């Protein structure tokens, strides 16, 4: 099968979407399929299977290159999709590269699969300048490319109470409804999308790690903390408000007997650096943006990973990398426990810094708990491989290419069990 992955975010920029696409591409190519990635790029690619889309100059929200104009991107895609004989277009984002992918695929009659990676409502609120205004512009530009039709978002849930949130949920649901098939990596986010009116068939397929990542990790050893040894804690992600890195830093400030590291970069880094400067010397090191290999090495060295995200993430790839590394995980969002083995994670009692500090204090004082959690993560490792989910991914592609009858609810295609 010849597949096009269309995305607003790809390597060498860092992030979960980029990592997912890399994993999909490697696993599909290993199985004999042809995959081409289309994305705005930071520099021209020497890889013929990675095609740059027209990119804005001097405008890079959150540090990412920005596809512009949609019509120019769609023209590039129409030419490339036709020349390469693409059979399925798999879209991985909701911005202008994604919209160009929809436009080109529909013009050529190519089926479209959309993966809904996360809460664009939270992301735009946290990242865009003057979001009350810029989300209006974004929604209007989106609606010019893909009609929002009859989608109606009510104010009856905690995540749709504000007008701005409803505006972006309408965008997300509308885009999903223009696809032939929708993939969601977690059950909790799939349920929200269906509740808000997605009628396209939805399939839950966990994200997965490619063989090259598992090879880089190697066979993990169970974690252990020797008497008198500091508990080694790490945080990894986009340093941006929606990821709540400040909660992690404030928790580290409250707990002695630990050493911590932060990996990642983003618009909140300057604010985080000020908080870190106030900590005891060598308590927390901010490493900034590093290659995936450095993250995996840090995971081999750490005793526990902390995720401070709340009501935003779908299925962070860093959690799968932690499982593959045999690394215990602390999460503040109960929804994220869906991804993790029951005995390999702790959900904090409260989602604030005090809750994280309490969990870290418990682990610092209980080396046996660290060993048990690590053993549970290692036992769960086979379930986070991309190959485990490859057949389900290909089945969605085949369903998109040969659409069958549906009752229009989307529920009849909610299939597959999320890991955990």
mmCIF file of C-alpha atoms in Angstrom:
data_model
loop_
_atom_site.group_PDB
_atom_site.id
_atom_site.type_symbol
_atom_site.label_atom_id
_atom_site.label_comp_id
_atom_site.label_asym_id
_atom_site.label_seq_id
_atom_site.Cartn_x
_atom_site.Cartn_y
_atom_site.Cartn_z
ATOM 1 C CA UNK A 1 0.000 0.000 0.000
ATOM 2 C CA UNK A 2 1.207 3.533 -0.792
ATOM 3 C CA UNK A 3 0.449 5.879 2.100
ATOM 4 C CA UNK A 4 0.868 9.628 2.572
ATOM 5 C CA UNK A 5 1.293 10.963 6.109
ATOM 6 C CA UNK A 6 0.345 14.655 6.183
ATOM 7 C CA UNK A 7 1.241 16.640 9.285
ATOM 8 C CA UNK A 8 1.978 20.126 10.580
ATOM 9 C CA UNK A 9 4.730 18.731 12.833
ATOM 10 C CA UNK A 10 7.578 16.423 11.896
ATOM 11 C CA UNK A 11 11.239 15.777 12.547
ATOM 12 C CA UNK A 12 13.662 17.257 13.383
ATOM 13 C CA UNK A 13 11.291 19.233 15.618
ATOM 14 C CA UNK A 14 10.495 17.370 18.819
ATOM 15 C CA UNK A 15 7.117 16.182 20.054
ATOM 16 C CA UNK A 16 4.761 13.265 20.446
ATOM 17 C CA UNK A 17 3.105 13.626 17.024
ATOM 18 C CA UNK A 18 6.503 13.576 15.336
ATOM 19 C CA UNK A 19 7.463 10.450 17.253
ATOM 20 C CA UNK A 20 4.197 8.684 16.370
ATOM 21 C CA UNK A 21 4.618 9.389 12.660
ATOM 22 C CA UNK A 22 8.214 8.178 12.763
ATOM 23 C CA UNK A 23 7.021 4.955 14.432
ATOM 24 C CA UNK A 24 4.210 4.457 11.897
ATOM 25 C CA UNK A 25 6.554 5.087 8.989
ATOM 26 C CA UNK A 26 9.234 2.676 10.156
ATOM 27 C CA UNK A 27 6.807 -0.141 10.975
ATOM 28 C CA UNK A 28 4.858 0.231 7.728
ATOM 29 C CA UNK A 29 8.005 0.341 5.596
ATOM 30 C CA UNK A 30 9.402 -2.695 7.382
ATOM 31 C CA UNK A 31 6.173 -4.504 6.443
ATOM 32 C CA UNK A 32 6.687 -3.618 2.783
ATOM 33 C CA UNK A 33 4.487 -0.535 2.398
ATOM 34 C CA UNK A 34 5.537 2.795 0.864
ATOM 35 C CA UNK A 35 5.193 5.838 3.122
ATOM 36 C CA UNK A 36 5.761 9.496 2.230
ATOM 37 C CA UNK A 37 5.599 12.232 4.880
ATOM 38 C CA UNK A 38 4.428 15.731 3.871
ATOM 39 C CA UNK A 39 5.122 18.539 6.338
ATOM 40 C CA UNK A 40 6.519 22.045 6.707
ATOM 41 C CA UNK A 41 10.231 21.612 7.427
ATOM 42 C CA UNK A 42 12.921 23.609 9.184
ATOM 43 C CA UNK A 43 15.285 22.886 6.278
ATOM 44 C CA UNK A 44 15.132 20.930 2.990
ATOM 45 C CA UNK A 45 15.075 17.155 3.382
ATOM 46 C CA UNK A 46 17.564 14.854 1.689
ATOM 47 C CA UNK A 47 15.151 11.958 2.219
ATOM 48 C CA UNK A 48 12.986 11.419 -0.884
ATOM 49 C CA UNK A 49 10.205 10.028 1.326
ATOM 50 C CA UNK A 50 9.935 13.325 3.254
ATOM 51 C CA UNK A 51 8.491 16.214 1.218
ATOM 52 C CA UNK A 52 8.500 19.803 2.465
ATOM 53 C CA UNK A 53 5.338 21.892 2.110
ATOM 54 C CA UNK A 54 5.286 25.657 1.463
ATOM 55 C CA UNK A 55 6.229 27.337 4.729
ATOM 56 C CA UNK A 56 5.659 30.829 6.146
ATOM 57 C CA UNK A 57 8.663 33.064 6.679
ATOM 58 C CA UNK A 58 9.129 34.710 10.055
ATOM 59 C CA UNK A 59 6.123 33.028 11.647
ATOM 60 C CA UNK A 60 6.656 29.910 13.772
ATOM 61 C CA UNK A 61 4.099 29.547 16.578
ATOM 62 C CA UNK A 62 5.575 27.621 19.515
ATOM 63 C CA UNK A 63 8.774 27.274 17.479
ATOM 64 C CA UNK A 64 7.266 25.041 14.769
ATOM 65 C CA UNK A 65 7.436 25.841 11.031
ATOM 66 C CA UNK A 66 4.014 26.881 9.726
ATOM 67 C CA UNK A 67 2.435 25.747 6.449
ATOM 68 C CA UNK A 68 1.353 28.691 4.288
ATOM 69 C CA UNK A 69 -0.531 29.136 2.108
ATOM 70 C CA UNK A 70 -3.071 26.307 2.235
ATOM 71 C CA UNK A 71 -3.711 26.610 -1.501
ATOM 72 C CA UNK A 72 0.001 26.365 -2.339
ATOM 73 C CA UNK A 73 0.362 23.376 -0.021
ATOM 74 C CA UNK A 74 -2.659 21.701 -1.600
ATOM 75 C CA UNK A 75 -1.169 22.235 -5.066
ATOM 76 C CA UNK A 76 2.095 20.598 -3.965
ATOM 77 C CA UNK A 77 0.174 17.708 -2.467
ATOM 78 C CA UNK A 78 -2.038 17.168 -5.510
ATOM 79 C CA UNK A 79 1.014 16.833 -7.720
ATOM 80 C CA UNK A 80 2.922 14.549 -5.354
ATOM 81 C CA UNK A 81 -0.043 12.336 -4.446
ATOM 82 C CA UNK A 82 -0.780 11.761 -8.112
ATOM 83 C CA UNK A 83 2.848 11.102 -9.116
ATOM 84 C CA UNK A 84 3.445 8.734 -6.209
ATOM 85 C CA UNK A 85 0.207 6.813 -6.714
ATOM 86 C CA UNK A 86 -0.914 7.380 -3.110
ATOM 87 C CA UNK A 87 -3.792 5.133 -2.044
ATOM 88 C CA UNK A 88 -4.543 6.514 1.442
ATOM 89 C CA UNK A 89 -3.878 9.924 2.973
ATOM 90 C CA UNK A 90 -3.323 9.758 6.740
ATOM 91 C CA UNK A 91 -3.626 13.192 8.382
ATOM 92 C CA UNK A 92 -2.025 13.779 11.799
ATOM 93 C CA UNK A 93 -2.898 17.365 12.744
ATOM 94 C CA UNK A 94 -5.556 20.085 12.423
ATOM 95 C CA UNK A 95 -3.673 23.106 11.069
ATOM 96 C CA UNK A 96 -2.970 24.161 7.486
ATOM 97 C CA UNK A 97 -0.859 21.220 6.321
ATOM 98 C CA UNK A 98 -3.720 18.996 7.436
ATOM 99 C CA UNK A 99 -6.300 21.137 5.643
ATOM 100 C CA UNK A 100 -4.218 21.046 2.463
ATOM 101 C CA UNK A 101 -4.085 17.256 2.802
ATOM 102 C CA UNK A 102 -7.881 17.073 2.975
ATOM 103 C CA UNK A 103 -8.296 19.377 0.014
ATOM 104 C CA UNK A 104 -5.832 17.526 -2.215
ATOM 105 C CA UNK A 105 -7.108 14.073 -1.251
ATOM 106 C CA UNK A 106 -10.731 15.023 -1.900
ATOM 107 C CA UNK A 107 -9.810 16.574 -5.243
ATOM 108 C CA UNK A 108 -8.163 13.300 -6.279
ATOM 109 C CA UNK A 109 -10.743 10.973 -4.702
ATOM 110 C CA UNK A 110 -8.230 9.447 -2.272
ATOM 111 C CA UNK A 111 -9.607 8.143 1.070
ATOM 112 C CA UNK A 112 -8.628 10.037 4.216
ATOM 113 C CA UNK A 113 -7.761 8.699 7.669
ATOM 114 C CA UNK A 114 -7.508 11.268 10.469
ATOM 115 C CA UNK A 115 -5.676 10.626 13.729
ATOM 116 C CA UNK A 116 -6.899 12.886 16.534
ATOM 117 C CA UNK A 117 -3.770 13.289 18.618
ATOM 118 C CA UNK A 118 -4.962 15.616 21.335
ATOM 119 C CA UNK A 119 -6.820 18.548 22.777
ATOM 120 C CA UNK A 120 -6.352 21.380 20.301
ATOM 121 C CA UNK A 121 -8.648 23.508 22.475
ATOM 122 C CA UNK A 122 -6.166 23.413 25.350
ATOM 123 C CA UNK A 123 -3.161 23.818 23.078
ATOM 124 C CA UNK A 124 -4.472 26.931 21.313
ATOM 125 C CA UNK A 125 -5.575 28.478 24.607
ATOM 126 C CA UNK A 126 -2.089 27.984 26.022
ATOM 127 C CA UNK A 127 0.097 28.780 23.010
ATOM 128 C CA UNK A 128 -1.584 31.265 20.668
ATOM 129 C CA UNK A 129 -1.178 34.989 21.370
ATOM 130 C CA UNK A 130 -4.448 36.613 22.540
ATOM 131 C CA UNK A 131 -6.311 33.302 22.084
ATOM 132 C CA UNK A 132 -9.781 34.852 22.461
ATOM 133 C CA UNK A 133 -9.059 36.679 19.191
ATOM 134 C CA UNK A 134 -6.692 34.365 17.331
ATOM 135 C CA UNK A 135 -8.889 31.287 17.786
ATOM 136 C CA UNK A 136 -11.682 33.197 16.013
ATOM 137 C CA UNK A 137 -9.349 33.783 13.073
ATOM 138 C CA UNK A 138 -8.102 30.188 13.138
ATOM 139 C CA UNK A 139 -11.639 28.784 13.182
ATOM 140 C CA UNK A 140 -12.688 31.067 10.330
ATOM 141 C CA UNK A 141 -9.719 30.046 8.176
ATOM 142 C CA UNK A 142 -10.379 26.381 8.988
ATOM 143 C CA UNK A 143 -14.052 26.741 8.070
ATOM 144 C CA UNK A 144 -13.087 28.177 4.667
ATOM 145 C CA UNK A 145 -11.258 24.932 3.883
ATOM 146 C CA UNK A 146 -13.574 22.428 5.602
ATOM 147 C CA UNK A 147 -17.181 23.363 6.358
ATOM 148 C CA UNK A 148 -18.262 23.042 9.966
ATOM 149 C CA UNK A 149 -21.709 21.992 8.797
ATOM 150 C CA UNK A 150 -24.245 21.114 11.438
ATOM 151 C CA UNK A 151 -21.784 20.520 14.288
ATOM 152 C CA UNK A 152 -23.138 21.956 17.516
ATOM 153 C CA UNK A 153 -21.067 21.913 20.692
ATOM 154 C CA UNK A 154 -22.928 22.386 23.963
ATOM 155 C CA UNK A 155 -21.671 24.058 27.125
ATOM 156 C CA UNK A 156 -22.668 21.104 29.299
ATOM 157 C CA UNK A 157 -19.216 19.581 29.925
ATOM 158 C CA UNK A 158 -16.258 20.987 31.886
ATOM 159 C CA UNK A 159 -14.118 21.122 28.764
ATOM 160 C CA UNK A 160 -16.705 22.986 26.601
ATOM 161 C CA UNK A 161 -17.931 25.598 29.067
ATOM 162 C CA UNK A 162 -16.211 28.553 27.407
ATOM 163 C CA UNK A 163 -17.052 29.973 24.008
ATOM 164 C CA UNK A 164 -13.414 29.665 22.948
ATOM 165 C CA UNK A 165 -13.326 25.967 23.855
ATOM 166 C CA UNK A 166 -16.545 25.289 21.939
ATOM 167 C CA UNK A 167 -15.105 27.096 18.924
ATOM 168 C CA UNK A 168 -12.106 24.751 18.769
ATOM 169 C CA UNK A 169 -14.116 21.624 19.599
ATOM 170 C CA UNK A 170 -16.334 22.476 16.620
ATOM 171 C CA UNK A 171 -13.178 22.651 14.504
ATOM 172 C CA UNK A 172 -11.936 19.262 15.757
ATOM 173 C CA UNK A 173 -15.270 17.485 15.350
ATOM 174 C CA UNK A 174 -15.839 18.973 11.908
ATOM 175 C CA UNK A 175 -12.441 17.849 10.680
ATOM 176 C CA UNK A 176 -13.005 14.338 12.014
ATOM 177 C CA UNK A 177 -16.362 14.211 10.242
ATOM 178 C CA UNK A 178 -14.753 15.084 6.889
ATOM 179 C CA UNK A 179 -12.507 12.000 7.109
ATOM 180 C CA UNK A 180 -13.417 8.474 6.039
ATOM 181 C CA UNK A 181 -11.997 6.896 9.193
ATOM 182 C CA UNK A 182 -10.763 8.331 12.504
ATOM 183 C CA UNK A 183 -8.062 6.888 14.760
ATOM 184 C CA UNK A 184 -7.752 7.907 18.403
ATOM 185 C CA UNK A 185 -4.918 6.569 20.587
ATOM 186 C CA UNK A 186 -6.934 6.466 23.815
ATOM 187 C CA UNK A 187 -10.396 5.480 24.934
ATOM 188 C CA UNK A 188 -10.879 8.569 27.106
ATOM 189 C CA UNK A 189 -10.366 10.994 24.200
ATOM 190 C CA UNK A 190 -12.384 8.839 21.799
ATOM 191 C CA UNK A 191 -15.325 8.989 24.208
ATOM 192 C CA UNK A 192 -15.166 12.805 24.295
ATOM 193 C CA UNK A 193 -15.058 13.046 20.504
ATOM 194 C CA UNK A 194 -18.045 10.746 20.095
ATOM 195 C CA UNK A 195 -19.953 12.635 22.788
ATOM 196 C CA UNK A 196 -19.355 15.906 20.943
ATOM 197 C CA UNK A 197 -20.722 14.640 17.654
ATOM 198 C CA UNK A 198 -18.107 12.751 15.656
ATOM 199 C CA UNK A 199 -20.048 10.518 13.259
ATOM 200 C CA UNK A 200 -17.143 9.149 11.227
ATOM 201 C CA UNK A 201 -16.192 5.581 12.233
ATOM 202 C CA UNK A 202 -13.747 5.786 15.149
ATOM 203 C CA UNK A 203 -11.163 3.167 16.062
ATOM 204 C CA UNK A 204 -9.030 3.243 19.186
ATOM 205 C CA UNK A 205 -5.474 2.188 18.342
ATOM 206 C CA UNK A 206 -2.726 2.757 20.847
ATOM 207 C CA UNK A 207 0.376 4.561 19.708
ATOM 208 C CA UNK A 208 3.421 2.322 19.556
ATOM 209 C CA UNK A 209 7.197 2.402 19.533
ATOM 210 C CA UNK A 210 9.184 1.326 16.507
ATOM 211 C CA UNK A 211 11.815 -1.401 16.615
ATOM 212 C CA UNK A 212 14.682 1.085 16.407
ATOM 213 C CA UNK A 213 13.577 2.683 19.686
ATOM 214 C CA UNK A 214 13.205 -0.677 21.395
ATOM 215 C CA UNK A 215 16.648 -1.663 20.130
ATOM 216 C CA UNK A 216 18.080 1.584 21.493
ATOM 217 C CA UNK A 217 16.501 0.914 24.879
ATOM 218 C CA UNK A 218 17.746 -2.668 24.971
ATOM 219 C CA UNK A 219 16.622 -5.092 27.659
ATOM 220 C CA UNK A 220 15.775 -2.899 30.651
ATOM 221 C CA UNK A 221 16.936 -3.813 34.132
ATOM 222 C CA UNK A 222 14.503 -3.429 37.056
ATOM 223 C CA UNK A 223 15.102 -0.179 38.894
ATOM 224 C CA UNK A 224 16.475 -0.249 42.399
ATOM 225 C CA UNK A 225 17.469 2.447 44.876
ATOM 226 C CA UNK A 226 20.369 1.648 47.171
ATOM 227 C CA UNK A 227 20.424 2.900 50.790
ATOM 228 C CA UNK A 228 21.487 6.533 50.911
ATOM 229 C CA UNK A 229 21.082 7.024 47.163
ATOM 230 C CA UNK A 230 19.073 10.010 45.912
ATOM 231 C CA UNK A 231 15.908 9.222 43.983
ATOM 232 C CA UNK A 232 16.519 10.163 40.331
ATOM 233 C CA UNK A 233 13.440 11.821 38.815
ATOM 234 C CA UNK A 234 12.866 13.047 35.266
ATOM 235 C CA UNK A 235 10.307 15.092 33.339
ATOM 236 C CA UNK A 236 10.159 15.166 29.538
ATOM 237 C CA UNK A 237 7.952 17.122 27.175
ATOM 238 C CA UNK A 238 7.181 20.436 25.558
ATOM 239 C CA UNK A 239 7.959 23.195 28.072
ATOM 240 C CA UNK A 240 4.647 24.912 27.510
ATOM 241 C CA UNK A 241 1.804 25.919 29.860
ATOM 242 C CA UNK A 242 -0.536 23.085 28.843
ATOM 243 C CA UNK A 243 2.096 20.572 30.021
ATOM 244 C CA UNK A 244 2.295 22.298 33.447
ATOM 245 C CA UNK A 245 6.089 22.095 33.899
ATOM 246 C CA UNK A 246 5.768 24.582 36.760
ATOM 247 C CA UNK A 247 3.895 21.948 38.785
ATOM 248 C CA UNK A 248 6.857 19.596 38.448
ATOM 249 C CA UNK A 249 9.398 22.257 39.418
ATOM 250 C CA UNK A 250 7.357 23.312 42.447
ATOM 251 C CA UNK A 251 7.028 19.671 43.542
ATOM 252 C CA UNK A 252 10.780 19.095 43.239
ATOM 253 C CA UNK A 253 11.306 22.159 45.446
ATOM 254 C CA UNK A 254 9.316 20.483 48.228
ATOM 255 C CA UNK A 255 11.123 17.121 48.307
ATOM 256 C CA UNK A 256 14.614 16.538 49.630
ATOM 257 C CA UNK A 257 16.642 13.436 48.824
ATOM 258 C CA UNK A 258 15.955 13.599 45.098
ATOM 259 C CA UNK A 259 17.795 14.834 42.006
ATOM 260 C CA UNK A 260 15.744 15.769 38.978
ATOM 261 C CA UNK A 261 16.169 16.522 35.272
ATOM 262 C CA UNK A 262 13.899 18.246 32.768
ATOM 263 C CA UNK A 263 14.130 17.457 29.048
ATOM 264 C CA UNK A 264 12.445 19.603 26.415
ATOM 265 C CA UNK A 265 11.998 23.171 25.285
ATOM 266 C CA UNK A 266 9.155 25.550 24.621
ATOM 267 C CA UNK A 267 7.621 28.945 25.192
ATOM 268 C CA UNK A 268 7.583 28.585 29.004
ATOM 269 C CA UNK A 269 11.282 27.800 29.363
ATOM 270 C CA UNK A 270 12.293 31.309 30.552
ATOM 271 C CA UNK A 271 9.622 31.271 33.260
ATOM 272 C CA UNK A 272 10.664 27.768 34.321
ATOM 273 C CA UNK A 273 14.338 28.799 34.451
ATOM 274 C CA UNK A 274 13.479 31.485 37.032
ATOM 275 C CA UNK A 275 11.757 28.903 39.216
ATOM 276 C CA UNK A 276 14.691 26.526 38.881
ATOM 277 C CA UNK A 277 17.163 29.229 39.910
ATOM 278 C CA UNK A 278 15.420 29.414 43.281
ATOM 279 C CA UNK A 279 15.942 25.700 44.020
ATOM 280 C CA UNK A 280 18.776 24.219 46.090
ATOM 281 C CA UNK A 281 21.902 23.776 44.005
ATOM 282 C CA UNK A 282 21.923 20.663 41.787
ATOM 283 C CA UNK A 283 18.369 19.699 42.819
ATOM 284 C CA UNK A 284 17.054 20.146 39.262
ATOM 285 C CA UNK A 285 18.897 20.374 35.926
ATOM 286 C CA UNK A 286 17.164 21.749 32.821
ATOM 287 C CA UNK A 287 18.630 20.021 29.768
ATOM 288 C CA UNK A 288 16.526 21.702 27.077
ATOM 289 C CA UNK A 289 15.795 20.092 23.736
ATOM 290 C CA UNK A 290 17.768 16.892 23.241
ATOM 291 C CA UNK A 291 17.623 14.017 20.719
ATOM 292 C CA UNK A 292 15.420 11.018 21.441
ATOM 293 C CA UNK A 293 18.571 8.982 22.109
ATOM 294 C CA UNK A 294 19.441 11.300 25.010
ATOM 295 C CA UNK A 295 15.927 10.958 26.432
ATOM 296 C CA UNK A 296 16.173 7.166 26.294
ATOM 297 C CA UNK A 297 19.558 7.290 28.022
ATOM 298 C CA UNK A 298 18.087 9.491 30.745
ATOM 299 C CA UNK A 299 15.274 6.977 31.169
ATOM 300 C CA UNK A 300 17.784 4.183 31.645
ATOM 301 C CA UNK A 301 19.434 6.215 34.400
ATOM 302 C CA UNK A 302 16.289 7.480 36.163
ATOM 303 C CA UNK A 303 14.210 5.837 38.878
ATOM 304 C CA UNK A 304 10.880 7.489 37.981
ATOM 305 C CA UNK A 305 9.252 9.678 35.305
ATOM 306 C CA UNK A 306 6.721 12.378 36.215
ATOM 307 C CA UNK A 307 3.959 13.584 33.875
ATOM 308 C CA UNK A 308 2.411 16.816 35.171
ATOM 309 C CA UNK A 309 -0.010 17.294 32.260
ATOM 310 C CA UNK A 310 -3.691 17.508 33.221
ATOM 311 C CA UNK A 311 -6.793 17.366 31.005
ATOM 312 C CA UNK A 312 -4.717 17.822 27.864
ATOM 313 C CA UNK A 313 -2.715 14.817 26.724
ATOM 314 C CA UNK A 314 -4.201 11.925 24.781
ATOM 315 C CA UNK A 315 -1.482 9.274 24.975
ATOM 316 C CA UNK A 316 1.979 10.852 25.379
ATOM 317 C CA UNK A 317 4.718 8.918 23.627
ATOM 318 C CA UNK A 318 7.031 9.599 26.541
ATOM 319 C CA UNK A 319 4.869 7.277 28.658
ATOM 320 C CA UNK A 320 5.339 4.463 26.155
ATOM 321 C CA UNK A 321 9.083 5.116 26.124
ATOM 322 C CA UNK A 322 9.085 4.911 29.920
ATOM 323 C CA UNK A 323 7.307 1.552 29.853
ATOM 324 C CA UNK A 324 9.757 0.234 27.265
ATOM 325 C CA UNK A 325 12.594 1.400 29.533
ATOM 326 C CA UNK A 326 11.144 -0.275 32.627
ATOM 327 C CA UNK A 327 10.681 3.128 34.242
ATOM 328 C CA UNK A 328 7.967 3.714 36.888
ATOM 329 C CA UNK A 329 5.653 6.643 36.145
ATOM 330 C CA UNK A 330 3.825 9.228 38.260
ATOM 331 C CA UNK A 331 0.877 10.962 36.542
ATOM 332 C CA UNK A 332 -1.374 13.772 37.734
ATOM 333 C CA UNK A 333 -4.124 13.035 35.186
ATOM 334 C CA UNK A 334 -6.152 9.884 35.988
ATOM 335 C CA UNK A 335 -7.034 9.508 32.279
ATOM 336 C CA UNK A 336 -3.379 8.821 31.445
ATOM 337 C CA UNK A 337 -3.343 5.752 33.671
ATOM 338 C CA UNK A 338 -5.208 4.037 30.813
ATOM 339 C CA UNK A 339 -1.865 3.835 29.007
ATOM 340 C CA UNK A 340 0.074 2.401 31.935
ATOM 341 C CA UNK A 341 0.239 -0.963 33.745
ATOM 342 C CA UNK A 342 -1.808 -0.938 36.947
ATOM 343 C CA UNK A 343 1.151 -1.622 39.219
ATOM 344 C CA UNK A 344 3.652 0.388 37.183
ATOM 345 C CA UNK A 345 2.267 3.836 37.876
ATOM 346 C CA UNK A 346 0.999 6.126 40.600
ATOM 347 C CA UNK A 347 -1.843 8.601 40.085
ATOM 348 C CA UNK A 348 -1.287 11.501 42.481
ATOM 349 C CA UNK A 349 -3.941 12.112 45.136
ATOM 350 C CA UNK A 350 -4.225 15.701 43.924
ATOM 351 C CA UNK A 351 -3.054 17.090 40.558
ATOM 352 C CA UNK A 352 -1.057 19.961 42.056
ATOM 353 C CA UNK A 353 2.569 20.247 43.167
ATOM 354 C CA UNK A 354 1.683 18.970 46.633
ATOM 355 C CA UNK A 355 0.254 15.787 45.103
ATOM 356 C CA UNK A 356 3.380 15.195 43.020
ATOM 357 C CA UNK A 357 5.619 15.941 46.003
ATOM 358 C CA UNK A 358 3.698 13.454 48.125
ATOM 359 C CA UNK A 359 4.063 10.703 45.504
ATOM 360 C CA UNK A 360 7.799 11.356 45.134
ATOM 361 C CA UNK A 361 8.267 11.320 48.892
ATOM 362 C CA UNK A 362 6.531 7.941 49.103
ATOM 363 C CA UNK A 363 8.778 6.493 46.402
ATOM 364 C CA UNK A 364 11.916 7.972 47.952
ATOM 365 C CA UNK A 365 11.065 6.212 51.196
ATOM 366 C CA UNK A 366 10.007 2.911 49.606
ATOM 367 C CA UNK A 367 12.724 1.312 47.432
ATOM 368 C CA UNK A 368 10.666 -1.891 47.275
ATOM 369 C CA UNK A 369 7.831 0.032 45.584
ATOM 370 C CA UNK A 370 10.247 1.259 42.907
ATOM 371 C CA UNK A 371 11.342 -2.324 42.173
ATOM 372 C CA UNK A 372 7.731 -3.549 41.961
ATOM 373 C CA UNK A 373 6.657 -0.714 39.639
ATOM 374 C CA UNK A 374 9.664 -1.231 37.401
ATOM 375 C CA UNK A 375 8.973 -4.959 37.132
ATOM 376 C CA UNK A 376 5.356 -4.196 36.136
ATOM 377 C CA UNK A 377 6.544 -1.796 33.426
ATOM 378 C CA UNK A 378 8.956 -4.377 32.004
ATOM 379 C CA UNK A 379 6.220 -7.035 31.916
ATOM 380 C CA UNK A 380 4.008 -4.560 30.025
ATOM 381 C CA UNK A 381 6.673 -3.714 27.456
ATOM 382 C CA UNK A 382 5.376 -5.998 24.625
ATOM 383 C CA UNK A 383 2.107 -4.024 24.498
ATOM 384 C CA UNK A 384 3.803 -0.745 23.535
ATOM 385 C CA UNK A 385 5.444 -1.952 20.337
ATOM 386 C CA UNK A 386 4.229 -0.528 17.021
ATOM 387 C CA UNK A 387 4.130 -4.030 15.526
ATOM 388 C CA UNK A 388 1.492 -5.031 18.074
ATOM 389 C CA UNK A 389 -0.872 -2.463 16.555
ATOM 390 C CA UNK A 390 0.177 -2.599 12.899
ATOM 391 C CA UNK A 391 -2.590 -4.950 11.763
ATOM 392 C CA UNK A 392 -5.222 -2.693 13.331
ATOM 393 C CA UNK A 393 -3.736 0.341 11.561
ATOM 394 C CA UNK A 394 -3.761 -1.443 8.205
ATOM 395 C CA UNK A 395 -7.345 -2.561 8.807
ATOM 396 C CA UNK A 396 -8.382 1.093 9.201
ATOM 397 C CA UNK A 397 -6.617 1.983 5.943
ATOM 398 C CA UNK A 398 -8.425 -0.832 4.169
ATOM 399 C CA UNK A 399 -11.760 0.256 5.649
ATOM 400 C CA UNK A 400 -11.151 3.812 4.426
ATOM 401 C CA UNK A 401 -10.343 2.534 0.946
ATOM 402 C CA UNK A 402 -13.452 0.315 0.894
ATOM 403 C CA UNK A 403 -16.007 2.194 2.985
ATOM 404 C CA UNK A 404 -18.941 0.148 4.135
ATOM 405 C CA UNK A 405 -22.309 1.034 5.644
ATOM 406 C CA UNK A 406 -22.405 2.736 9.015
ATOM 407 C CA UNK A 407 -25.245 3.741 11.285
ATOM 408 C CA UNK A 408 -23.747 7.230 11.460
ATOM 409 C CA UNK A 409 -23.098 7.121 15.191
ATOM 410 C CA UNK A 410 -19.405 6.385 15.032
ATOM 411 C CA UNK A 411 -19.870 3.969 17.937
ATOM 412 C CA UNK A 412 -20.090 0.880 15.754
ATOM 413 C CA UNK A 413 -16.449 1.298 14.787
ATOM 414 C CA UNK A 414 -15.116 2.054 18.269
ATOM 415 C CA UNK A 415 -12.874 -0.978 18.420
ATOM 416 C CA UNK A 416 -9.654 -2.236 19.895
ATOM 417 C CA UNK A 417 -8.575 -2.097 23.500
ATOM 418 C CA UNK A 418 -6.304 0.728 24.641
ATOM 419 C CA UNK A 419 -3.196 -0.538 26.388
ATOM 420 C CA UNK A 420 -3.412 -0.820 30.119
#
